PDB file of N, CA and C in Angstrom:
ATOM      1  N   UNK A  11     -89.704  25.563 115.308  1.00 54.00           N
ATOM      2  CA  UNK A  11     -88.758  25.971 114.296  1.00 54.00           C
ATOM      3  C   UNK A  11     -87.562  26.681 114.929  1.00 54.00           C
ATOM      4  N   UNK A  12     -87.309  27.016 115.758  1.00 58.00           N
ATOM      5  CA  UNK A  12     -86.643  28.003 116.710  1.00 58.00           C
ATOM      6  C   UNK A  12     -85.372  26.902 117.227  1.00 58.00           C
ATOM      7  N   UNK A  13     -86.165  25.692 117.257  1.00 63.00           N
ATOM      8  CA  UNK A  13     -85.204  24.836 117.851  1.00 63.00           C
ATOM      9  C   UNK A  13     -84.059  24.244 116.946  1.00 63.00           C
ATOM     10  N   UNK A  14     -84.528  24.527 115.554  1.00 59.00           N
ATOM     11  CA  UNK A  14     -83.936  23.793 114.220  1.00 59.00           C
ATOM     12  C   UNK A  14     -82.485  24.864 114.251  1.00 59.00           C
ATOM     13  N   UNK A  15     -81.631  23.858 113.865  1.00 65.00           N
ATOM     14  CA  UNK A  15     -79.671  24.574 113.141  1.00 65.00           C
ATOM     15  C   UNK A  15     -80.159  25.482 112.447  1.00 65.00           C
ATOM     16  N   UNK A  16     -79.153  26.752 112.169  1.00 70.00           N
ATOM     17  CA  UNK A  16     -79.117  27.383 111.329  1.00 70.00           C
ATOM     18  C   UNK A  16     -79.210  27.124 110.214  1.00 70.00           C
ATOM     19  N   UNK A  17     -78.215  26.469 109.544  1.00 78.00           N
ATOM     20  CA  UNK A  17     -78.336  25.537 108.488  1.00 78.00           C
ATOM     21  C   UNK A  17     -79.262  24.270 108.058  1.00 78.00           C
ATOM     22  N   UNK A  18     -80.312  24.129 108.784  1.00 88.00           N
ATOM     23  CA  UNK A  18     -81.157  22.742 108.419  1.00 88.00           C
ATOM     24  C   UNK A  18     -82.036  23.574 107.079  1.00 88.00           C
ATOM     25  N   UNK A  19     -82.302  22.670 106.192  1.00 90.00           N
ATOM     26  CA  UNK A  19     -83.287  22.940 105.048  1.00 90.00           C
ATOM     27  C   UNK A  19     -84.691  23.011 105.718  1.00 90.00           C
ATOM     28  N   UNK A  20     -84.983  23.812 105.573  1.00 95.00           N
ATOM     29  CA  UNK A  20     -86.847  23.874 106.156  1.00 95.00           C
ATOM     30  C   UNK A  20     -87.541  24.312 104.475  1.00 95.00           C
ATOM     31  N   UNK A  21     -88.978  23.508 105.072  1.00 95.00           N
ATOM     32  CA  UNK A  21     -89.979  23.832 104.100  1.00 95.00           C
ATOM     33  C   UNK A  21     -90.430  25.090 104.249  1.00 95.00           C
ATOM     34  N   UNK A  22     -90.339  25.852 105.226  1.00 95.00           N
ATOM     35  CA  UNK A  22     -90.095  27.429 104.792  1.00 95.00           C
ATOM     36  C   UNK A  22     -89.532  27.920 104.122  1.00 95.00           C
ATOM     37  N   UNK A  23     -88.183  27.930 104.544  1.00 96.00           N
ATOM     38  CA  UNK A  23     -86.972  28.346 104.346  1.00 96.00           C
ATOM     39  C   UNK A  23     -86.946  28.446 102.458  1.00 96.00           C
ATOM     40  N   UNK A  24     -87.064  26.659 101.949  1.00 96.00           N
ATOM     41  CA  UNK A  24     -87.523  26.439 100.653  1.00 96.00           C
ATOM     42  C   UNK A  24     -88.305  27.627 100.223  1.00 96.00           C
ATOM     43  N   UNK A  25     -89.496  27.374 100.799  1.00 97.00           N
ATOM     44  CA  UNK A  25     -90.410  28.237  99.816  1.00 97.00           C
ATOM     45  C   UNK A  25     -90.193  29.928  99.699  1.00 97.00           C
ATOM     46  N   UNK A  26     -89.715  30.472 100.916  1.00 97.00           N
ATOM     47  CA  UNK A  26     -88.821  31.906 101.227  1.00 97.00           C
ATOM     48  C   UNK A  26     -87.573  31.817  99.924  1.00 97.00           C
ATOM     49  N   UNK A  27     -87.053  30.997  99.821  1.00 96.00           N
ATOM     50  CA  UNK A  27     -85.623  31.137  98.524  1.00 96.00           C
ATOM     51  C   UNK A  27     -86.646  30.800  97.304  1.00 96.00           C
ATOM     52  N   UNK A  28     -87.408  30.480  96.913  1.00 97.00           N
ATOM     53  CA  UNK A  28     -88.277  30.046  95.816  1.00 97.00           C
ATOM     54  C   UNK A  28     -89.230  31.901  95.619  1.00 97.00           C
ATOM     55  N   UNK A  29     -89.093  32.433  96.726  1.00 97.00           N
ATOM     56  CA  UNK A  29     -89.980  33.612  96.814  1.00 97.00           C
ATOM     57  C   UNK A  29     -88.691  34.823  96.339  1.00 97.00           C
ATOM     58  N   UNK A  30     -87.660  34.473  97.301  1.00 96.00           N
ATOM     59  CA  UNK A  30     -86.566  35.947  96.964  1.00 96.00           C
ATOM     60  C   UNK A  30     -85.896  35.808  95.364  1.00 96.00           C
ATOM     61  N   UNK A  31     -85.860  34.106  94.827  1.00 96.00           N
ATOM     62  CA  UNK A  31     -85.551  34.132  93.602  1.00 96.00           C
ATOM     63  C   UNK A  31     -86.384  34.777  92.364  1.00 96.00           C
ATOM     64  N   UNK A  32     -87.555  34.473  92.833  1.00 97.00           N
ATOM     65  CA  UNK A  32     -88.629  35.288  91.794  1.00 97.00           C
ATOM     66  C   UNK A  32     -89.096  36.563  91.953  1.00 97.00           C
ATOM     67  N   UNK A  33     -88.437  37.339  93.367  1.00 95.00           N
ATOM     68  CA  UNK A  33     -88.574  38.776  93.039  1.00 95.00           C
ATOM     69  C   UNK A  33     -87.188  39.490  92.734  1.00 95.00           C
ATOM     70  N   UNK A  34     -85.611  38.681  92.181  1.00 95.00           N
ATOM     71  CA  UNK A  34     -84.631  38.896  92.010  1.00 95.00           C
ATOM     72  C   UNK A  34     -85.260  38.932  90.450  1.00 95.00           C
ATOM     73  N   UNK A  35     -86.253  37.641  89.793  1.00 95.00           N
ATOM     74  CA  UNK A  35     -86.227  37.879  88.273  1.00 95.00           C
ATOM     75  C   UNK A  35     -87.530  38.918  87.941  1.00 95.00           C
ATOM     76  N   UNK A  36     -88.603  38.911  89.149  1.00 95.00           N
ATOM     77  CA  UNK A  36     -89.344  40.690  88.596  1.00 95.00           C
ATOM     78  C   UNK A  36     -88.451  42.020  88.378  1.00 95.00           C
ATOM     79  N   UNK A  37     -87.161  42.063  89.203  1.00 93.00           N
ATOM     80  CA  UNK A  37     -86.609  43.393  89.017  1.00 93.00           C
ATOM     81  C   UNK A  37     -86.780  43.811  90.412  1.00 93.00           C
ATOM     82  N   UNK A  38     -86.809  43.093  91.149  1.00 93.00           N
ATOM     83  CA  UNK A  38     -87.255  43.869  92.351  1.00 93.00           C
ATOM     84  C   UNK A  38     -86.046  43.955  93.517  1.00 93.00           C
ATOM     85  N   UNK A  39     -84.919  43.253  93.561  1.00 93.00           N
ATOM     86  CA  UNK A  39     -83.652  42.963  94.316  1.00 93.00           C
ATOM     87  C   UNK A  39     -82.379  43.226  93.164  1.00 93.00           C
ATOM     88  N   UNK A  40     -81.678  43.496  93.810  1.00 92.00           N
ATOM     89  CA  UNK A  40     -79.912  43.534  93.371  1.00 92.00           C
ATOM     90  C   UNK A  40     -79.791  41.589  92.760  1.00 92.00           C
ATOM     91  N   UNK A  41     -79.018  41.934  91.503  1.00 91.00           N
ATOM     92  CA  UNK A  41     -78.349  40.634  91.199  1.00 91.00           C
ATOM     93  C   UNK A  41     -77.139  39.926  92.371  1.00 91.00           C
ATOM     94  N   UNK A  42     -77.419  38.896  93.307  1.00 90.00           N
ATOM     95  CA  UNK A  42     -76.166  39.377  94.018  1.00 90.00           C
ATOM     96  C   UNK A  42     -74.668  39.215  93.948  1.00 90.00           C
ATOM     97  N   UNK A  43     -74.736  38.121  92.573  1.00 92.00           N
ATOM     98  CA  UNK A  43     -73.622  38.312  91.530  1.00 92.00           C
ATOM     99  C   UNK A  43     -72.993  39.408  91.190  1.00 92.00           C
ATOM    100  N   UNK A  44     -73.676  40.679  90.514  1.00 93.00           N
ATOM    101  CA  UNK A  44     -73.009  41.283  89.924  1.00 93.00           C
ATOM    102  C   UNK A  44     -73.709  42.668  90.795  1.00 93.00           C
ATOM    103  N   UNK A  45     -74.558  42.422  91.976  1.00 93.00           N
ATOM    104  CA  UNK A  45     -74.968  43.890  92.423  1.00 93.00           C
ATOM    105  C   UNK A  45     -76.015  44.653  92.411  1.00 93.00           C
ATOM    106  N   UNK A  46     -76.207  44.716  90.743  1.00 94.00           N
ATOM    107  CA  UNK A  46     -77.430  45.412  90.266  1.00 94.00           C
ATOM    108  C   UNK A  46     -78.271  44.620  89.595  1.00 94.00           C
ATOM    109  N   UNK A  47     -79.574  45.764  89.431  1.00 92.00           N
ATOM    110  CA  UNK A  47     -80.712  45.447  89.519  1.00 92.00           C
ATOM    111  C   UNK A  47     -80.618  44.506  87.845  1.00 92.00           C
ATOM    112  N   UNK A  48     -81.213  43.409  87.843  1.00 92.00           N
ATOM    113  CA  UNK A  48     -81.353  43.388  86.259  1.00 92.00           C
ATOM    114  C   UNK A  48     -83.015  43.616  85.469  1.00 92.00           C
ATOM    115  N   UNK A  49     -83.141  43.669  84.318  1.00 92.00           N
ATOM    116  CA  UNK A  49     -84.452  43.746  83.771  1.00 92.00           C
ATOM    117  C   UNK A  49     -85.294  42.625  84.472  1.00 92.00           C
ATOM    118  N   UNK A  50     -86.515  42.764  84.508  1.00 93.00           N
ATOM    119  CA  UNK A  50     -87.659  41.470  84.558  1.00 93.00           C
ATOM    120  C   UNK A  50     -87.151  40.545  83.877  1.00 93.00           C
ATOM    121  N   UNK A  51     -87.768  39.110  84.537  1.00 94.00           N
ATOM    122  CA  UNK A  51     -87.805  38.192  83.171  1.00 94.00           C
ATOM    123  C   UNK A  51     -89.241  37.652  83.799  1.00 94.00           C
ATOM    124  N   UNK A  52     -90.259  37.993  83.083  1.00 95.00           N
ATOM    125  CA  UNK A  52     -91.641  37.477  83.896  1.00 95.00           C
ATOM    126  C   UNK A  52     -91.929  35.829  83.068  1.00 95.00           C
ATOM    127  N   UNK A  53     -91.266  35.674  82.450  1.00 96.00           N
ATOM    128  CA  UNK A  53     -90.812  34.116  82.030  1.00 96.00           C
ATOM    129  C   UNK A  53     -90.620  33.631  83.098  1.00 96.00           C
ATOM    130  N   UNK A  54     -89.559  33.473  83.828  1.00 96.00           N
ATOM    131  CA  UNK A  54     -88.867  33.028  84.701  1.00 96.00           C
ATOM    132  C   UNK A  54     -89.377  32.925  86.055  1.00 96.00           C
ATOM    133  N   UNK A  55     -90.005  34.503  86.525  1.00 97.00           N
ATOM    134  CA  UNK A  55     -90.498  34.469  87.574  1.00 97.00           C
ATOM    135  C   UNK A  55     -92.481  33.578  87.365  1.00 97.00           C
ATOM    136  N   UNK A  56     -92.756  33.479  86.703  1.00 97.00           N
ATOM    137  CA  UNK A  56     -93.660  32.956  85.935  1.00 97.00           C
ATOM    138  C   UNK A  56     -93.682  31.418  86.458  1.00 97.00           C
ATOM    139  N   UNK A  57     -92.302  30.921  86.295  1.00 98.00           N
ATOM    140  CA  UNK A  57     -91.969  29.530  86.424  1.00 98.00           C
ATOM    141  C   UNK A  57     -92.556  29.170  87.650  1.00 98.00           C
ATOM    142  N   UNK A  58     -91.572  30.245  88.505  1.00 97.00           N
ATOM    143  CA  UNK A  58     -91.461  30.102  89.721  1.00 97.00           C
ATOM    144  C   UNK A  58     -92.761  29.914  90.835  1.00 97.00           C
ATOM    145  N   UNK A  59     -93.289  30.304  90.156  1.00 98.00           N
ATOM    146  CA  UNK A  59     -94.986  30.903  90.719  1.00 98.00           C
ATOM    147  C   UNK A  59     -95.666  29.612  90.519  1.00 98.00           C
ATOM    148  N   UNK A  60     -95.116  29.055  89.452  1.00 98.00           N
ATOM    149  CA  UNK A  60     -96.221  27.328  89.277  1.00 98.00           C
ATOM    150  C   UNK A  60     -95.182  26.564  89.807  1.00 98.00           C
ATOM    151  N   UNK A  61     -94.194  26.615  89.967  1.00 98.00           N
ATOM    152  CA  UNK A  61     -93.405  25.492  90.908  1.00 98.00           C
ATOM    153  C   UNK A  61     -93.942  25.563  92.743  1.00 98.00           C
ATOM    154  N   UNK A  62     -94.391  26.925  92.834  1.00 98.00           N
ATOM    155  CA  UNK A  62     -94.756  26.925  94.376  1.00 98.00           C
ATOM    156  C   UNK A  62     -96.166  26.222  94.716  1.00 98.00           C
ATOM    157  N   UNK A  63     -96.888  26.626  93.225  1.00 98.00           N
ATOM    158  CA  UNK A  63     -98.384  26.343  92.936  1.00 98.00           C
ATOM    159  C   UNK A  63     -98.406  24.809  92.624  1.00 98.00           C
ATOM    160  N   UNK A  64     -97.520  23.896  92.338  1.00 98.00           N
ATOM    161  CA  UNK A  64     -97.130  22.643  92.362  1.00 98.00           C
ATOM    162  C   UNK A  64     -97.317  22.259  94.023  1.00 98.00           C
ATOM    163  N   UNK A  65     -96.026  22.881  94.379  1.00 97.00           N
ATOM    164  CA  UNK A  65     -95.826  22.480  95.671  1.00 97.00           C
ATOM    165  C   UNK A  65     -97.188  22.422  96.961  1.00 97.00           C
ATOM    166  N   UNK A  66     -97.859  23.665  96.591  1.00 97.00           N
ATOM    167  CA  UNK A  66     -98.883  23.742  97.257  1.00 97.00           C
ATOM    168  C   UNK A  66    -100.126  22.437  97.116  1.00 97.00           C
ATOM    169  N   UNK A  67    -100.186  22.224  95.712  1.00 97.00           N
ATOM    170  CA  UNK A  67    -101.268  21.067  95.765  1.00 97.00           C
ATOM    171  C   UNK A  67    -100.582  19.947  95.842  1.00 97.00           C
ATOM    172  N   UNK A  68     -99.047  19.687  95.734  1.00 97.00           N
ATOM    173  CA  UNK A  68     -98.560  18.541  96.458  1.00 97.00           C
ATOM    174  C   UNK A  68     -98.577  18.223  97.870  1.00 97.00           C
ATOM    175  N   UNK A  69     -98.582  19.061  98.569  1.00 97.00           N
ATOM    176  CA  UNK A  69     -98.361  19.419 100.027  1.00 97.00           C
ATOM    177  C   UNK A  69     -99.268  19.536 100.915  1.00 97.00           C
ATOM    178  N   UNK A  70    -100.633  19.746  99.952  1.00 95.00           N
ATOM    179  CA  UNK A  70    -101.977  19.723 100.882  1.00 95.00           C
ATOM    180  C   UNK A  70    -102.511  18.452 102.123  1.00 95.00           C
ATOM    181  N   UNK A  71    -102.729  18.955 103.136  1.00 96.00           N
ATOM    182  CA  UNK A  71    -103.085  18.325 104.197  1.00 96.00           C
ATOM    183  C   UNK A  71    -101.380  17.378 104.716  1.00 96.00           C
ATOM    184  N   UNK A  72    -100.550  18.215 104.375  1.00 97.00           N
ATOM    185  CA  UNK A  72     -99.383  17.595 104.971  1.00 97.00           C
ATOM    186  C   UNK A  72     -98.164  18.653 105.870  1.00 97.00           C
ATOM    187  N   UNK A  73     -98.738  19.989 105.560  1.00 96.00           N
ATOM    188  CA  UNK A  73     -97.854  20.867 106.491  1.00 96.00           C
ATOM    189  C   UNK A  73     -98.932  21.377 107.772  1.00 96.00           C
ATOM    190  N   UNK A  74     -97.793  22.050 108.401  1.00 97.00           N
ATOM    191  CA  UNK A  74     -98.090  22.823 109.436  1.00 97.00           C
ATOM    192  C   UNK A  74     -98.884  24.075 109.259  1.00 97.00           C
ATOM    193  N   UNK A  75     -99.500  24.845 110.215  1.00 97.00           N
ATOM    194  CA  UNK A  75    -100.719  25.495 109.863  1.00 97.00           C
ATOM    195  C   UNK A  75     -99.316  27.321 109.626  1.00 97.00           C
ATOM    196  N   UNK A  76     -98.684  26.975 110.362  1.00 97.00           N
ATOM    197  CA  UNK A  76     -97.547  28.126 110.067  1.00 97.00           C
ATOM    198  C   UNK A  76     -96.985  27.841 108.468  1.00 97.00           C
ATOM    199  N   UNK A  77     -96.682  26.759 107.867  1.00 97.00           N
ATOM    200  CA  UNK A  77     -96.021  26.693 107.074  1.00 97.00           C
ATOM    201  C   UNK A  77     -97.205  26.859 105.903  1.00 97.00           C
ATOM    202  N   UNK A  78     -98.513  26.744 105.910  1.00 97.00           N
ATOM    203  CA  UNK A  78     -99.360  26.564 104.869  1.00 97.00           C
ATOM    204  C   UNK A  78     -99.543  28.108 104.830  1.00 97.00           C
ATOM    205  N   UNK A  79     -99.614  28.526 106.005  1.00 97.00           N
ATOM    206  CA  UNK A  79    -100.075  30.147 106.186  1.00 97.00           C
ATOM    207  C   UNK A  79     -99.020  31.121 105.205  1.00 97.00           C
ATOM    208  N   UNK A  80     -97.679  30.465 105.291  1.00 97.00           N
ATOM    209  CA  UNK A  80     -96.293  30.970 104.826  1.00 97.00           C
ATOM    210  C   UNK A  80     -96.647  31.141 103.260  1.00 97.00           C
ATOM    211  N   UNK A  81     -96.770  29.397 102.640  1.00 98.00           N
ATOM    212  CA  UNK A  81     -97.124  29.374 100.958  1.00 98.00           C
ATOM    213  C   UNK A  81     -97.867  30.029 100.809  1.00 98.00           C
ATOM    214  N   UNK A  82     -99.259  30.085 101.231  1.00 97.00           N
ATOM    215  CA  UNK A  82    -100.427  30.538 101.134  1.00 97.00           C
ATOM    216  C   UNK A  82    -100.264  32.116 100.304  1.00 97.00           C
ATOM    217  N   UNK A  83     -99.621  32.611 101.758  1.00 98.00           N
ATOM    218  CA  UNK A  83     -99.144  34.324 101.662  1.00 98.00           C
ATOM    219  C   UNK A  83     -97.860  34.591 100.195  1.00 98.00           C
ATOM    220  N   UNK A  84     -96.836  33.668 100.174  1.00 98.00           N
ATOM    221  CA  UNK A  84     -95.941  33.981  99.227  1.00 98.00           C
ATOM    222  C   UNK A  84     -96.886  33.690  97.798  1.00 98.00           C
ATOM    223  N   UNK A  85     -97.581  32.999  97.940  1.00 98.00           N
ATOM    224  CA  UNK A  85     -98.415  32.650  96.596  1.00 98.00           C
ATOM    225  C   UNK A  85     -99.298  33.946  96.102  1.00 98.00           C
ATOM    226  N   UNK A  86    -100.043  34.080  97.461  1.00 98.00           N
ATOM    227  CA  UNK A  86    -101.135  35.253  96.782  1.00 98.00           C
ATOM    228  C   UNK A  86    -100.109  36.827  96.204  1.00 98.00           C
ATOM    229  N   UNK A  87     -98.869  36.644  96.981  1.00 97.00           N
ATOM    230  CA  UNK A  87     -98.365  38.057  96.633  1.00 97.00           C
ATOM    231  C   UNK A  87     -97.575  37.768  95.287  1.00 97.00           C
ATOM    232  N   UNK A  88     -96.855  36.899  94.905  1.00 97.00           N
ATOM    233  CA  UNK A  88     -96.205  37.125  93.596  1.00 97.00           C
ATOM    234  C   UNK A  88     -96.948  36.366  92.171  1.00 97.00           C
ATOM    235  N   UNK A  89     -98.435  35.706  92.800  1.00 97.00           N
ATOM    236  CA  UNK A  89     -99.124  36.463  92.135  1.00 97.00           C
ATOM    237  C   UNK A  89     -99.488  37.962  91.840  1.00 97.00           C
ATOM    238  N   UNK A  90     -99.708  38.399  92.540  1.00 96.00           N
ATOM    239  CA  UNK A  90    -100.167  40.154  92.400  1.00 96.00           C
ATOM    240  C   UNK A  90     -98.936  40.758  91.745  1.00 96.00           C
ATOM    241  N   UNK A  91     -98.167  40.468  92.111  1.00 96.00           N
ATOM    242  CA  UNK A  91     -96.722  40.975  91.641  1.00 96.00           C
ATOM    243  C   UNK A  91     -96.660  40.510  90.123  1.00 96.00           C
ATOM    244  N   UNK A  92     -97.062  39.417  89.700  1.00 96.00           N
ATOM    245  CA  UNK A  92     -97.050  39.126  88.420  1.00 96.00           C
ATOM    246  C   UNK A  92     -98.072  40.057  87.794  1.00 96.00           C
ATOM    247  N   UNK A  93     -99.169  39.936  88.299  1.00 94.00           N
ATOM    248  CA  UNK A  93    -100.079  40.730  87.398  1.00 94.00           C
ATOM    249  C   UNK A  93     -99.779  42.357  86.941  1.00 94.00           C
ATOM    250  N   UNK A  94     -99.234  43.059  88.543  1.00 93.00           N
ATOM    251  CA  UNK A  94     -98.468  44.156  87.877  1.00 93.00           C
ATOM    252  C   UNK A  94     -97.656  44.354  86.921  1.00 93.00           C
ATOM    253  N   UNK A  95     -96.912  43.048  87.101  1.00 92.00           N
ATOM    254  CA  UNK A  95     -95.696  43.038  86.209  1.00 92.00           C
ATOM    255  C   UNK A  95     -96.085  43.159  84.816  1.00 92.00           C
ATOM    256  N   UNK A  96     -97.473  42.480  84.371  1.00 88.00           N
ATOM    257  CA  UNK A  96     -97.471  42.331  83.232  1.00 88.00           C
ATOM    258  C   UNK A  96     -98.220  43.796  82.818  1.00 88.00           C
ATOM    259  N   UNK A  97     -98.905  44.351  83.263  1.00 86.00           N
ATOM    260  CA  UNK A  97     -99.422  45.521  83.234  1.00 86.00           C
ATOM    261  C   UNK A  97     -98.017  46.871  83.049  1.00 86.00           C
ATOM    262  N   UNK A  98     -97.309  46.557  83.366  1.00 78.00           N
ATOM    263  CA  UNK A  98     -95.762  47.425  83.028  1.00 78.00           C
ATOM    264  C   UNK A  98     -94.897  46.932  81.741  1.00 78.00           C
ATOM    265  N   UNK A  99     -94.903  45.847  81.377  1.00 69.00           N
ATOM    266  CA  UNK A  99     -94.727  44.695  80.469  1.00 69.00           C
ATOM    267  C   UNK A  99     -94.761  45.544  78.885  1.00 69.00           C
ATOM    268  N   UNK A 100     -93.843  45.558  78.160  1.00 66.00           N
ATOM    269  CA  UNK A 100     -94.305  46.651  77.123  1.00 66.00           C
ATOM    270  C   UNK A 100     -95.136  45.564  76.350  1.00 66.00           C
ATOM    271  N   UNK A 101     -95.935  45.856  75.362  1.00 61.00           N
ATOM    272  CA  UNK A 101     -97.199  45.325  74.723  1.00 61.00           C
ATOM    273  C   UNK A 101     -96.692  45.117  73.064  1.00 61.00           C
ATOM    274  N   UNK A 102     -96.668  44.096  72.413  1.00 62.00           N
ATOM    275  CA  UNK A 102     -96.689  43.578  71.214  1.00 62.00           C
ATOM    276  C   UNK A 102     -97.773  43.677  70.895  1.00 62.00           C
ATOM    277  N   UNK A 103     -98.324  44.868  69.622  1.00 60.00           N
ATOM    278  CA  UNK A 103     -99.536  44.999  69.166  1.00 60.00           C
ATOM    279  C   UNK A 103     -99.589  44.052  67.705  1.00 60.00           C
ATOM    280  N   UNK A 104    -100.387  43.121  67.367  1.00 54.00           N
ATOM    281  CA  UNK A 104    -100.386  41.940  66.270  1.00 54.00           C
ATOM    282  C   UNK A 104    -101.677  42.344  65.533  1.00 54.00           C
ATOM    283  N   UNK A 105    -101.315  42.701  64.202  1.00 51.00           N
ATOM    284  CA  UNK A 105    -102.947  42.550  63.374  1.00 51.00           C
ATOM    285  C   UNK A 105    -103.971  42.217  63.778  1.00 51.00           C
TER     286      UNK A 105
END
């Protein structure tokens, strides 16, 4: 990977911008549009989490043991990150 352009698209790289986008919509990074932080949208980051979880069972037995290690790790954490999230999440109490 060391040897790859700055600019080449890597299946890292992918799944790293698929990772910083969904902790931009937990609340966890600066908008870098406008700077600041905005509210959660655990909708959104939600998405994001089954598009990687897509990718992962698309991808099985076809990456590198670095690059599976990579999803692997971004998966288990924004999971966890979701689950906090929803645990902070204010609560709609229904009859």
């Amino acid at each position: 990977m060391a040897d790859e352009p700055e600019d080449e698209v890597t299946f890292m790289g992918f799944v790293l911008s698929l990772a910083a986008t969904a902790a931009l919509h937990f609340g966890d990074m600066p908008n870098p549009q406008t700077g600041r932080t905005d509210p959660p949208n655990l909708q959104a980051a939600s998405h994001l989490i089954d598009i990687l979880a897509v990718l992962e069972q698309k991808t099985r037995g076809n990456l590198t043991a670095e690059e599976r290690s990579v999803l692997d790790q971004v998966l288990y954490e924004l999971r966890l990150r979701y689950v906090d999230a929803q645990k902070d999440a204010p609560r709609i109490i229904q009859p």
